[in-house]
Coordinates of C-alpha atoms and ligand atoms in Angstrom, one line a residue:
Chain X
M123 CA 24.0 -27.7 11.8
S124 CA 24.2 -24.2 10.5
D125 CA 24.0 -21.1 12.6
Y126 CA 23.4 -17.6 11.5
K127 CA 22.7 -14.4 13.4
I128 CA 20.9 -11.2 13.1
I129 CA 21.9 -8.3 15.3
F130 CA 19.5 -5.9 16.8
S131 CA 21.1 -2.7 18.0
G132 CA 20.1 0.8 19.0
P133 CA 19.8 3.1 21.9
V134 CA 18.0 2.4 25.1
G135 CA 14.3 2.1 24.8
A136 CA 14.4 1.6 21.1
G137 CA 12.6 -1.7 21.4
K138 CA 15.4 -4.2 20.9
T139 CA 14.2 -6.5 23.6
T140 CA 10.6 -6.2 22.5
A141 CA 11.4 -6.7 18.8
I142 CA 13.3 -9.9 19.5
Q143 CA 10.4 -11.0 21.6
S144 CA 8.0 -10.3 18.8
I145 CA 9.6 -12.8 16.4
S146 CA 11.5 -15.3 18.5
D147 CA 10.4 -18.9 18.6
I148 CA 11.7 -19.4 22.1
L149 CA 10.9 -17.3 25.1
P150 CA 13.7 -14.7 24.7
V151 CA 16.2 -14.6 27.5
T152 CA 15.5 -11.5 29.5
T153 CA 18.2 -9.1 29.6
D154 CA 17.6 -6.8 32.5
E155 CA 20.7 -6.4 34.5
Q156 CA 19.1 -8.4 37.3
A157 CA 18.6 -11.5 35.1
S158 CA 21.5 -13.7 35.2
D159 CA 21.3 -16.1 32.3
M160 CA 22.8 -14.1 29.5
T161 CA 24.3 -11.4 31.6
R162 CA 28.0 -11.6 31.3
K163 CA 30.5 -10.6 33.9
M164 CA 33.1 -8.6 32.2
K165 CA 36.8 -8.5 33.4
N166 CA 36.4 -5.0 34.7
G167 CA 33.4 -6.1 36.7
T168 CA 30.7 -4.4 34.7
T169 CA 27.8 -6.4 33.6
V170 CA 26.8 -6.5 30.0
A171 CA 23.2 -7.4 29.4
M172 CA 22.1 -8.6 26.0
D173 CA 19.1 -10.0 24.4
Y174 CA 18.8 -13.4 22.8
G175 CA 16.1 -15.0 20.7
L176 CA 15.9 -17.8 18.2
I177 CA 14.1 -18.5 14.9
K178 CA 14.0 -22.2 14.0
L179 CA 13.8 -23.0 10.4
P180 CA 12.7 -26.2 8.7
G181 CA 15.6 -28.6 8.9
T182 CA 18.4 -27.9 11.3
E183 CA 19.0 -24.2 10.5
R184 CA 18.7 -21.7 13.2
I185 CA 18.7 -17.9 13.2
H186 CA 20.0 -16.4 16.4
L187 CA 18.8 -13.0 17.3
Y188 CA 21.1 -10.9 19.4
G189 CA 20.4 -7.5 20.9
T190 CA 23.3 -5.4 21.8
P191 CA 23.8 -3.9 25.2
G192 CA 23.4 -0.2 25.7
Q193 CA 25.8 2.2 24.0
E194 CA 27.2 3.4 27.2
R195 CA 28.9 0.1 27.3
F196 CA 30.1 0.1 23.8
D197 CA 33.2 -2.0 23.7
F198 CA 34.9 -5.0 22.2
M199 CA 32.0 -7.2 23.2
W200 CA 30.1 -5.7 20.4
E201 CA 32.5 -6.8 17.8
I202 CA 32.5 -10.3 19.0
L203 CA 28.8 -10.3 19.2
T204 CA 28.3 -8.9 15.7
N205 CA 31.0 -10.7 13.9
G206 CA 29.6 -12.8 11.0
G207 CA 26.1 -11.5 11.3
I208 CA 23.8 -11.8 8.3
G209 CA 22.6 -8.3 8.9
L210 CA 21.8 -5.5 11.3
V211 CA 18.5 -4.3 12.4
L212 CA 19.1 -0.8 13.8
L213 CA 16.2 0.5 16.0
I214 CA 16.1 4.2 16.7
N215 CA 13.9 5.6 19.5
N216 CA 12.2 8.7 18.1
Q217 CA 11.4 9.9 21.5
R218 CA 14.9 10.3 22.7
P219 CA 16.4 13.9 22.8
D220 CA 18.7 13.5 19.8
P221 CA 17.6 10.6 17.5
F222 CA 20.0 11.7 14.7
G223 CA 22.9 11.7 17.1
D224 CA 21.9 8.1 18.0
L225 CA 21.6 7.2 14.3
H226 CA 25.1 8.4 13.5
F227 CA 26.6 6.8 16.5
F228 CA 25.3 3.4 15.5
L229 CA 26.0 3.9 11.8
N230 CA 29.6 4.6 12.7
A231 CA 29.8 1.7 15.1
F232 CA 28.6 -0.7 12.4
Q233 CA 30.3 0.8 9.4
A234 CA 31.1 -2.7 8.0
F235 CA 27.5 -3.7 7.9
I236 CA 26.4 -0.3 6.4
K237 CA 29.0 -0.4 3.6
Q238 CA 27.8 -3.9 2.5
G239 CA 24.2 -2.8 2.6
K240 CA 23.4 -5.3 5.4
V241 CA 21.3 -2.9 7.4
V242 CA 17.7 -1.9 7.9
I243 CA 16.5 0.9 10.2
G244 CA 13.3 0.8 12.2
V245 CA 12.2 4.1 13.8
T246 CA 10.1 3.3 16.9
Q247 CA 7.9 5.3 19.3
M248 CA 6.7 7.4 16.4
D249 CA 3.2 7.2 17.9
Q250 CA 4.7 9.1 20.8
A251 CA 6.8 11.5 18.9
D252 CA 6.0 12.1 15.2
T253 CA 9.1 14.1 14.4
P254 CA 11.6 13.7 13.0
R255 CA 9.8 12.1 10.1
I256 CA 11.0 9.1 8.1
E257 CA 11.9 11.5 5.3
D258 CA 14.2 13.3 7.7
Y259 CA 16.0 10.1 8.4
H260 CA 16.5 9.5 4.7
L261 CA 18.1 13.0 4.4
Q262 CA 20.5 12.1 7.2
L263 CA 21.4 8.9 5.3
E264 CA 22.1 10.6 2.0
N265 CA 25.8 10.4 2.3
S266 CA 26.0 6.7 3.4
G267 CA 26.4 5.5 -0.2
V268 CA 23.6 2.9 0.0
K269 CA 19.9 3.4 0.1
I270 CA 18.9 1.9 3.4
P271 CA 15.3 0.9 4.2
V272 CA 13.9 3.0 7.0
F273 CA 10.4 2.1 8.3
D274 CA 8.2 3.5 11.0
I275 CA 7.7 0.5 13.2
D276 CA 6.3 -0.5 16.5
A277 CA 8.5 -3.1 18.1
R278 CA 5.5 -4.6 19.9
I279 CA 3.9 -5.5 16.6
K280 CA 5.1 -8.6 15.0
K281 CA 4.2 -7.6 11.4
D282 CA 6.2 -4.5 11.8
V283 CA 9.3 -6.3 12.9
S284 CA 8.7 -8.9 10.2
I285 CA 8.5 -6.5 7.3
L286 CA 11.7 -4.9 8.5
L287 CA 13.5 -8.2 8.4
E288 CA 12.0 -9.0 5.0
A289 CA 13.4 -5.8 3.7
L290 CA 16.8 -6.8 5.1
L291 CA 16.6 -10.1 3.2
Y292 CA 15.6 -8.4 -0.1
S293 CA 18.4 -5.9 0.3
L294 CA 20.8 -8.8 0.6
D295 CA 19.2 -10.6 -2.4
P296 CA 16.6 -8.9 -4.5
G297 CA 16.1 -12.1 -6.4
L298 CA 14.6 -14.0 -3.5
E299 CA 11.3 -15.6 -4.4
E300 CA 8.1 -15.0 -2.5
Chain H
M134 CA -13.9 -7.3 -21.8
S135 CA -16.6 -9.1 -23.7
D136 CA -15.4 -12.5 -22.7
P137 CA -18.1 -15.0 -23.5
Q138 CA -17.1 -17.1 -20.6
V139 CA -18.1 -14.4 -18.1
S140 CA -21.7 -14.6 -17.2
P141 CA -23.7 -11.6 -18.3
I142 CA -24.5 -8.7 -16.0
R143 CA -28.1 -8.9 -14.9
V144 CA -29.9 -5.6 -15.5
A145 CA -33.5 -4.7 -14.7
A146 CA -35.5 -1.9 -16.2
I147 CA -37.9 -0.6 -13.5
G148 CA -41.3 0.7 -14.7
M149 CA -40.5 0.5 -18.3
D150 CA -43.1 -0.7 -20.8
Q151 CA -42.8 -3.6 -23.2
R152 CA -41.5 -1.5 -26.0
Q153 CA -38.7 0.0 -24.0
R154 CA -37.8 -3.4 -22.7
N155 CA -37.7 -4.9 -26.1
A156 CA -35.3 -2.2 -27.2
L157 CA -33.0 -3.0 -24.3
V158 CA -33.2 -6.8 -25.0
M159 CA -32.1 -6.1 -28.6
L160 CA -29.4 -3.8 -27.5
F161 CA -28.0 -6.1 -24.9
G162 CA -28.2 -9.2 -27.2
N163 CA -27.0 -7.9 -30.6
H164 CA -25.1 -4.8 -30.0
C165 CA -23.5 -5.8 -26.7
R166 CA -23.0 -9.5 -27.6
N167 CA -24.9 -10.7 -24.6
R168 CA -22.6 -8.9 -22.1
Y169 CA -25.7 -7.8 -20.3
I170 CA -29.1 -9.5 -19.9
L171 CA -32.5 -8.0 -19.1
V172 CA -34.0 -9.6 -16.0
E173 CA -36.7 -8.8 -13.4
E174 CA -35.9 -6.6 -10.5
D175 CA -35.6 -9.5 -8.0
S176 CA -32.8 -11.2 -9.8
S177 CA -31.0 -8.1 -11.0
E178 CA -27.6 -6.7 -10.1
I179 CA -28.1 -3.3 -11.6
C180 CA -31.3 -1.4 -12.3
I181 CA -32.3 1.4 -14.7
I182 CA -35.1 3.9 -14.0
D183 CA -36.4 6.4 -16.5
L184 CA -37.2 9.4 -14.4
D185 CA -39.4 10.9 -17.1
L186 CA -41.8 8.1 -16.9
F187 CA -45.1 8.8 -15.1
G188 CA -44.3 8.6 -11.4
G189 CA -40.6 8.2 -12.2
E190 CA -39.4 10.1 -9.1
R191 CA -41.6 7.9 -6.9
L192 CA -40.3 4.7 -8.6
W193 CA -36.8 5.9 -7.8
Q194 CA -37.5 6.6 -4.1
E195 CA -39.3 3.4 -3.6
F196 CA -36.6 1.5 -5.3
R197 CA -34.0 3.0 -3.0
Q198 CA -36.1 2.0 0.0
R199 CA -36.1 -1.6 -1.3
H200 CA -32.5 -1.7 -2.3
P201 CA -30.4 1.0 -0.6
D202 CA -27.2 -0.4 -2.0
R203 CA -28.1 -1.7 -5.4
P204 CA -26.3 0.1 -8.2
L205 CA -28.7 2.2 -10.2
I206 CA -28.7 4.1 -13.5
L207 CA -31.1 7.1 -13.7
A208 CA -32.1 8.5 -17.1
S209 CA -33.8 11.7 -17.9
L210 CA -34.0 14.4 -20.6
K211 CA -33.2 17.0 -18.0
P212 CA -29.7 16.9 -16.6
R213 CA -29.9 16.0 -12.9
Q214 CA -27.5 16.0 -10.0
V215 CA -28.2 12.6 -8.5
E216 CA -24.9 10.8 -8.7
N217 CA -23.3 9.2 -5.7
G218 CA -21.1 6.1 -5.3
H219 CA -23.6 3.7 -6.8
T220 CA -26.0 5.8 -8.7
L221 CA -25.1 7.2 -12.1
F222 CA -27.0 9.6 -14.3
V223 CA -27.3 9.4 -18.1
K224 CA -29.0 12.0 -20.2
K225 CA -31.6 10.9 -22.7
P226 CA -31.5 10.1 -25.6
I227 CA -28.9 7.7 -24.2
P228 CA -26.0 7.0 -26.4
V229 CA -25.4 3.2 -26.4
I230 CA -21.8 3.6 -25.5
Q231 CA -22.7 5.7 -22.5
L232 CA -25.2 3.2 -21.2
M233 CA -22.7 0.4 -21.6
S234 CA -20.0 2.3 -19.8
A235 CA -22.4 3.2 -17.0
I236 CA -23.3 -0.5 -16.5
D237 CA -19.7 -1.4 -16.6
Q238 CA -18.7 1.2 -14.0
L239 CA -21.5 -0.1 -11.7
S240 CA -20.5 -3.6 -12.3
Q241 CA -17.0 -2.8 -11.2
I242 CA -18.4 -1.5 -8.0
L243 CA -20.1 -4.9 -7.5
N244 CA -16.8 -6.7 -8.1
N245 CA -15.1 -4.5 -5.6
R246 CA -17.8 -5.1 -3.1
A247 CA -17.5 -8.8 -3.5
A248 CA -13.7 -8.7 -3.2
E249 CA -14.0 -6.5 -0.2
Q250 CA -16.4 -8.9 1.5
K251 CA -13.8 -11.6 1.0
I252 CA -11.1 -9.4 2.6
E253 CA -13.3 -8.7 5.5
A254 CA -14.2 -12.3 6.0
A255 CA -10.5 -13.2 5.8
Q256 CA -9.6 -10.4 8.2
N257 CA -12.2 -11.4 10.7
A258 CA -11.0 -15.0 10.5
E259 CA -7.5 -14.1 11.3
T260 CA -8.1 -11.6 14.1
T261 CA -5.7 -12.5 16.9
P262 CA -7.0 -10.8 20.1
S263 CA -3.7 -11.4 21.8
E264 CA -1.8 -9.0 19.6
P265 CA -0.9 -5.8 21.5
Q266 CA -3.3 -3.0 20.7
H267 CA -1.7 0.1 19.4
P268 CA -4.0 3.1 20.0
R269 CA -3.4 4.7 16.6
H270 CA -3.8 1.4 14.8
S271 CA -7.3 1.0 16.1
V272 CA -8.6 4.2 14.4
S273 CA -6.5 4.0 11.3
P274 CA -7.4 1.2 8.9
V275 CA -4.5 1.8 6.5
T276 CA -1.9 1.5 9.2
Q277 CA -3.6 -1.5 10.6
K278 CA -3.7 -3.5 7.4
V279 CA -0.3 -2.6 6.1
A280 CA 2.8 -4.6 6.2
S281 CA 0.8 -7.7 5.5
L282 CA 0.8 -9.9 2.5
M283 CA -2.1 -9.3 0.2
T284 CA -4.8 -11.9 0.1
E285 CA -6.1 -13.1 -3.2
A286 CA -9.1 -10.9 -2.9
Q287 CA -7.1 -7.8 -2.1
E288 CA -4.9 -8.6 -5.0
K289 CA -7.8 -8.5 -7.4
V290 CA -8.9 -5.2 -6.1
F291 CA -5.5 -3.5 -6.1
I292 CA -3.8 -5.2 -9.0
G293 CA -6.3 -6.9 -11.2
T294 CA -5.4 -9.9 -13.4
S295 CA -4.0 -8.4 -16.6
P296 CA -1.6 -10.7 -18.5
D297 CA 1.8 -9.6 -19.6
I298 CA 2.1 -7.6 -22.7
D299 CA 4.5 -7.4 -25.6
P300 CA 5.8 -3.8 -25.6
D301 CA 5.9 -3.8 -29.4
N302 CA 2.3 -4.7 -29.8
Q303 CA 0.3 -1.5 -30.1
A304 CA -3.0 -3.1 -29.3
Q305 CA -1.7 -4.5 -26.1
L306 CA 0.1 -1.4 -25.2
A307 CA -3.1 0.6 -25.3
K308 CA -4.6 -1.4 -22.5
I309 CA -1.9 -0.9 -19.9
Y310 CA -2.3 2.8 -19.2
Y311 CA -4.6 4.8 -17.1
D312 CA -4.8 8.6 -16.6
P313 CA -4.5 9.5 -12.9
Q314 CA -6.2 12.8 -13.7
H315 CA -9.4 11.0 -14.4
Y316 CA -9.5 9.5 -10.9
L317 CA -9.8 10.7 -7.4
Q318 CA -6.0 10.0 -7.2
G319 CA -5.3 12.9 -9.6
H320 CA -7.5 15.3 -7.7
V321 CA -5.9 14.5 -4.3
Q322 CA -2.5 14.9 -5.8
Q323 CA -3.5 18.3 -7.3
A324 CA -5.0 19.3 -3.9
L325 CA -1.7 18.4 -2.2
N326 CA 0.3 20.4 -4.7
Q327 CA -1.8 23.5 -4.2
A328 CA -2.2 23.2 -0.5
T329 CA 1.6 22.9 -0.2
R330 CA 2.1 25.9 -2.4
Y331 CA -0.4 28.1 -0.4
N332 CA 0.5 26.4 2.9
K333 CA -3.1 25.9 3.7
N334 CA -5.3 23.0 4.6
V335 CA -7.7 21.8 2.0
T336 CA -11.0 20.0 1.9
I337 CA -11.6 17.9 -1.3
E338 CA -15.4 18.0 -1.8
G339 CA -17.5 16.1 -4.2
P340 CA -20.1 13.3 -4.0
W341 CA -17.7 11.2 -1.9
P342 CA -17.2 11.6 1.9
A343 CA -15.3 14.8 2.5
I344 CA -11.5 14.4 2.5
D345 CA -9.5 16.8 4.7
M346 CA -5.9 17.4 4.1
I347 CA -3.9 18.8 7.0
I348 CA -0.7 20.1 5.6
A349 CA 1.3 20.8 8.7
K350 CA 0.7 17.2 9.9
Q351 CA 0.9 15.7 6.4
Q352 CA -2.3 14.0 7.3
I353 CA -5.6 13.1 5.7
M354 CA -8.8 12.8 7.5
V355 CA -11.9 11.1 6.1
D356 CA -15.4 10.8 7.4
A357 CA -16.0 7.3 6.1
R358 CA -14.8 3.8 5.9
E359 CA -12.6 2.7 3.1
K360 CA -15.3 0.8 1.4
H361 CA -17.3 4.0 1.0
L362 CA -14.4 5.8 -0.6
R363 CA -13.2 3.1 -2.9
P364 CA -16.0 3.3 -5.5
F365 CA -14.9 6.9 -6.2
C366 CA -11.3 5.8 -6.6
T367 CA -11.8 2.9 -9.0
V368 CA -14.2 4.5 -11.5
P369 CA -12.8 7.0 -14.0
D370 CA -14.6 10.3 -14.0
A371 CA -16.6 9.5 -10.9
T372 CA -15.0 12.8 -9.8
R373 CA -16.2 15.4 -12.3
E374 CA -17.6 17.8 -9.7
V375 CA -14.6 18.1 -7.5
E376 CA -14.2 21.2 -5.4
L377 CA -11.2 22.3 -3.4
Q378 CA -11.8 24.5 -0.3
F379 CA -8.7 26.0 1.2
H380 CA -8.7 27.0 4.9
E381 CA -6.5 27.5 7.9
Q382 CA -8.5 25.4 10.3
H383 CA -9.6 21.8 10.2
K384 CA -12.3 19.7 11.8
S385 CA -11.3 17.9 14.9
A386 CA -10.1 14.3 14.6
T387 CA -12.6 12.5 16.7
G388 CA -14.3 9.6 15.0
R389 CA -12.6 10.3 11.7
R390 CA -10.1 8.0 9.9
E391 CA -6.7 9.4 9.6
Y392 CA -4.0 8.5 7.2
S393 CA -0.6 9.9 6.3
I394 CA -1.0 11.8 3.0
Y395 CA 1.6 9.6 1.5
A396 CA -0.1 6.3 2.5
F397 CA -3.5 7.7 1.3
I398 CA -2.3 8.6 -2.2
W399 CA -0.4 5.4 -2.4
Q400 CA -3.6 3.5 -1.9
L401 CA -5.6 5.7 -4.2
A402 CA -3.1 5.1 -6.9
L403 CA -3.2 1.3 -6.4
W404 CA -7.0 1.4 -6.6
A405 CA -7.0 3.5 -9.8
S406 CA -4.2 1.8 -11.6
R407 CA -5.2 -1.9 -10.9
G408 CA -1.9 -3.1 -12.4
R409 CA -1.8 -0.4 -15.1
L410 CA 0.6 2.5 -15.6
P411 CA 0.1 6.3 -15.7
S412 CA -0.4 7.2 -19.3
G413 CA 2.8 7.9 -21.2
T414 CA 5.1 5.9 -18.9
N415 CA 8.0 4.5 -21.0
L416 CA 8.4 0.8 -20.6
T417 CA 12.0 0.6 -21.6
Q418 CA 13.4 3.7 -19.9
P419 CA 15.2 2.8 -16.6
I420 CA 13.1 3.6 -13.5
Y421 CA 14.7 5.0 -10.4
L422 CA 13.5 4.8 -6.8
R423 CA 14.6 7.7 -4.7
R424 CA 14.4 5.7 -1.5
W425 CA 12.7 2.8 0.1
P426 CA 9.0 3.4 0.7
N427 CA 7.9 3.2 4.3
F428 CA 6.5 -0.2 3.7
S429 CA 5.4 -0.8 7.3
R430 CA 2.7 1.8 6.8
L431 CA 1.7 1.1 3.3
V432 CA -0.3 -1.5 1.3
V433 CA 2.5 -3.9 0.2
T434 CA 1.8 -5.3 -3.2
P435 CA 3.2 -8.7 -4.2
H436 CA 7.0 -8.5 -4.9
A437 CA 7.1 -4.8 -3.9
L438 CA 10.1 -5.5 -1.6
A439 CA 12.0 -7.2 -4.4
I440 CA 11.3 -4.4 -6.8
A441 CA 12.3 -1.8 -4.3
A442 CA 15.5 -3.6 -3.5
L443 CA 16.3 -3.8 -7.2
W444 CA 15.6 -0.2 -8.1
T445 CA 17.4 1.3 -5.1
R446 CA 20.5 -0.5 -6.3
Q447 CA 20.3 0.7 -9.9
P448 CA 17.6 2.0 -12.2
R449 CA 16.1 -0.6 -14.4
S450 CA 13.2 -0.6 -16.9
L451 CA 9.8 -1.8 -16.1
I452 CA 10.0 -4.6 -18.7
D453 CA 13.4 -5.7 -17.6
T454 CA 12.4 -5.6 -13.9
A455 CA 9.6 -8.1 -14.5
K456 CA 11.9 -10.2 -16.6
S457 CA 14.8 -10.2 -14.1
L458 CA 12.6 -11.0 -11.2
G459 CA 10.5 -13.5 -13.2
I460 CA 7.3 -11.9 -12.1
P461 CA 4.1 -10.8 -14.0
Q462 CA 4.4 -7.2 -15.3
R463 CA 1.2 -6.1 -13.5
Y464 CA 3.0 -6.3 -10.2
V465 CA 5.8 -4.1 -11.4
F466 CA 3.2 -1.7 -13.0
A467 CA 1.2 -1.5 -9.8
F468 CA 4.2 -0.8 -7.6
Y469 CA 5.4 1.8 -10.0
S470 CA 2.1 3.6 -10.2
A471 CA 1.9 3.9 -6.4
A472 CA 5.6 4.9 -6.0
N473 CA 5.2 7.4 -8.8
A474 CA 2.1 8.9 -7.3
V475 CA 4.0 9.7 -4.1
Q476 CA 7.0 10.9 -6.2
L477 CA 9.4 8.2 -5.1
A478 CA 9.8 6.7 -8.5
G479 CA 10.2 8.0 -12.0
E480 CA 11.9 7.5 -15.3
T481 CA 15.6 8.4 -15.3
R482 CA 16.6 11.2 -17.6
R483 CA 20.3 10.7 -17.2
A484 CA 22.1 9.3 -20.3
V485 CA 24.4 7.3 -18.2
D486 CA 21.5 5.2 -16.8
T487 CA 20.4 4.1 -20.2
L488 CA 23.9 3.5 -21.4
L489 CA 24.7 0.5 -19.3
E490 CA 22.6 -2.5 -19.2
P491 CA 21.7 -3.4 -15.6
P492 CA 23.6 -6.4 -14.4
A493 CA 21.8 -9.7 -13.8
I494 CA 20.8 -10.2 -10.2
K495 CA 23.5 -11.9 -8.3
Q496 CA 22.3 -14.7 -6.1
A497 CA 23.3 -14.4 -2.4
E498 CA 25.3 -17.3 -1.0
N499 CA 22.7 -17.9 1.5
R500 CA 19.6 -17.6 -0.8
G501 CA 18.3 -21.0 0.4
L502 CA 18.4 -19.9 4.0
F503 CA 17.0 -16.5 3.3
S504 CA 14.1 -18.0 1.4
K505 CA 13.3 -20.2 4.4
L506 CA 13.5 -17.3 6.8
L507 CA 11.3 -15.2 4.4
S508 CA 8.5 -17.8 4.4
R509 CA 8.8 -18.2 8.1
L510 CA 8.3 -14.4 8.5
R511 CA 5.3 -14.4 6.2
G512 CA 3.8 -17.6 7.5
Ligands
LIG165 N1 4.5 3.4 22.3 C1 5.4 2.6 21.8 N2 6.1 1.8 22.7 C2 7.0 1.0 22.1 C3 7.3 1.0 20.8 N3 8.3 0.1 20.5 C4 8.6 -0.4 21.7 N4 7.9 0.1 22.7 C5 7.9 -0.1 24.2 O1 9.0 0.6 24.6 C6 9.6 0.1 25.7 C7 11.1 -0.1 25.6 O2 11.3 -1.2 24.7 P1 12.5 -2.2 24.9 O3 12.3 -3.4 24.0 O4 12.7 -2.6 26.4 O5 13.8 -1.4 24.4 P2 15.3 -1.7 24.5 O6 15.9 -0.9 25.5 O7 15.8 -1.3 23.1 O8 15.4 -3.2 24.7 C8 8.8 -1.2 26.0 O9 7.9 -1.0 27.0 C9 8.1 -1.5 24.6 O10 6.9 -2.1 24.8 C10 6.6 1.9 19.9 O11 6.8 1.9 18.7 N5 5.7 2.7 20.5
LIG166 MG1 16.4 -4.1 26.3

């Protein structure tokens, strides 16, 4: 049985939990601090909540979907969590006070993914805050060395999350057949 | 075009006497190789009325009451302003070529309508009431529809069915180009350029439903549904009497359809190009893509993601792109026309880009898995 994972990351309220919910085949494990399933007790006593979902493919293959915990708890857990991931879906909440600050924080945290072009960016909550625009994000990314897909998405809408993942797959292999 | 397999377009001549009808029968049969056939009104797809006949005006009005939507050609010695989406005017004496082109234009409208009905039927069938309703999506048809795979009917409207061409064959080459300036696409692009320069809003007026461009919001507002706009976008020179009105204010948004300018022009370009290229596009010069289009809010043509992934890695010619991906050229042409219209794609001018042959596409280790995931996401 082969297992693969896709990581969903981004600041609080960016839609990680919702996005995983939108495309998961199983009822995603809730990740609120109160929920105990996937909530892990860390050595220092803090709890780290994370999201988990699953896509079952024909045969035995499975894609695990992991959502990272909040950036205020950025620590070694992230590395373990993200190690060996197929790719990264970075969600940015356009309504937060400094979305570009968030963007750079996460790009920096996931440098390895970025350099290999294993990343797509979904900007959420654009219906609530229409600036910065998608073009502005591209300008911020000009120095990253790769052209990263950046889409305006609503994490509640399955099609939006799907197209973001499709772009990730084509970034990894443009020769994929429809 | 004059494919004998295709059934002839059924045209009726309203109010004309036997002599005029005989002339048309001869014209359609000999000259037009039975591309059209003269029939009675009831079984017709397209009608012609000679306004100079006795009672011509009344014939016209009564016809419109009977068939508000049937495409109509009006002929008269005096030039007249009667055109709208499905009524065309030709001045008498009618040059054969003009009559043919008028019938063809109107028949294109009929094709589009048929395709559109299929889309609507398909969309109605797949409505899933449980999906969360996004307030903006409910008023904005473009954003609603996007990020979905095209149905066959949509594909016909947006991309057509042209076969691949051999770039060394001049006759074939002549068929793959269109001039955006002859379509509503070109006018909207021009309006955008000027409105940006003057930093003013602009209303694009003509026989189509008024199009308002709000520069500060990079938004378009239209008073009509897509299907009322489309005929003006697919027919060349349906837009002769365009007028641009610049102003500071704009009408309020209630009840109007709003689009991002970018998504609007993208769609207009797809409609106009139908799998063709802007005139003069070089087939062998590498094409660059400045960045990924915002696909979640655009009409996604077949293979668009693959093409975008390829071009954002390295410029590659249109012909080579189709070959490397093993896809029909029309998909590459359609995507290029749309991306070029919003200034995301163009021909490279740098010598270095033409120097090196683009590498073959390297297959990812996990291609099998990726393919499965892809079909799961699309299914
Ligand atoms: N209006 C709006 N709400 C969104 C969008 N994306 C997600 N949400 C909502 O935003 C809230 C936060 O999303 P959540 O998935 O909990 O974010 P997380 O903190 O990253 O896990 C939820 O109520 C979502 O339904 C969007 O694009 N627009
Ligand atoms: Mg969450």
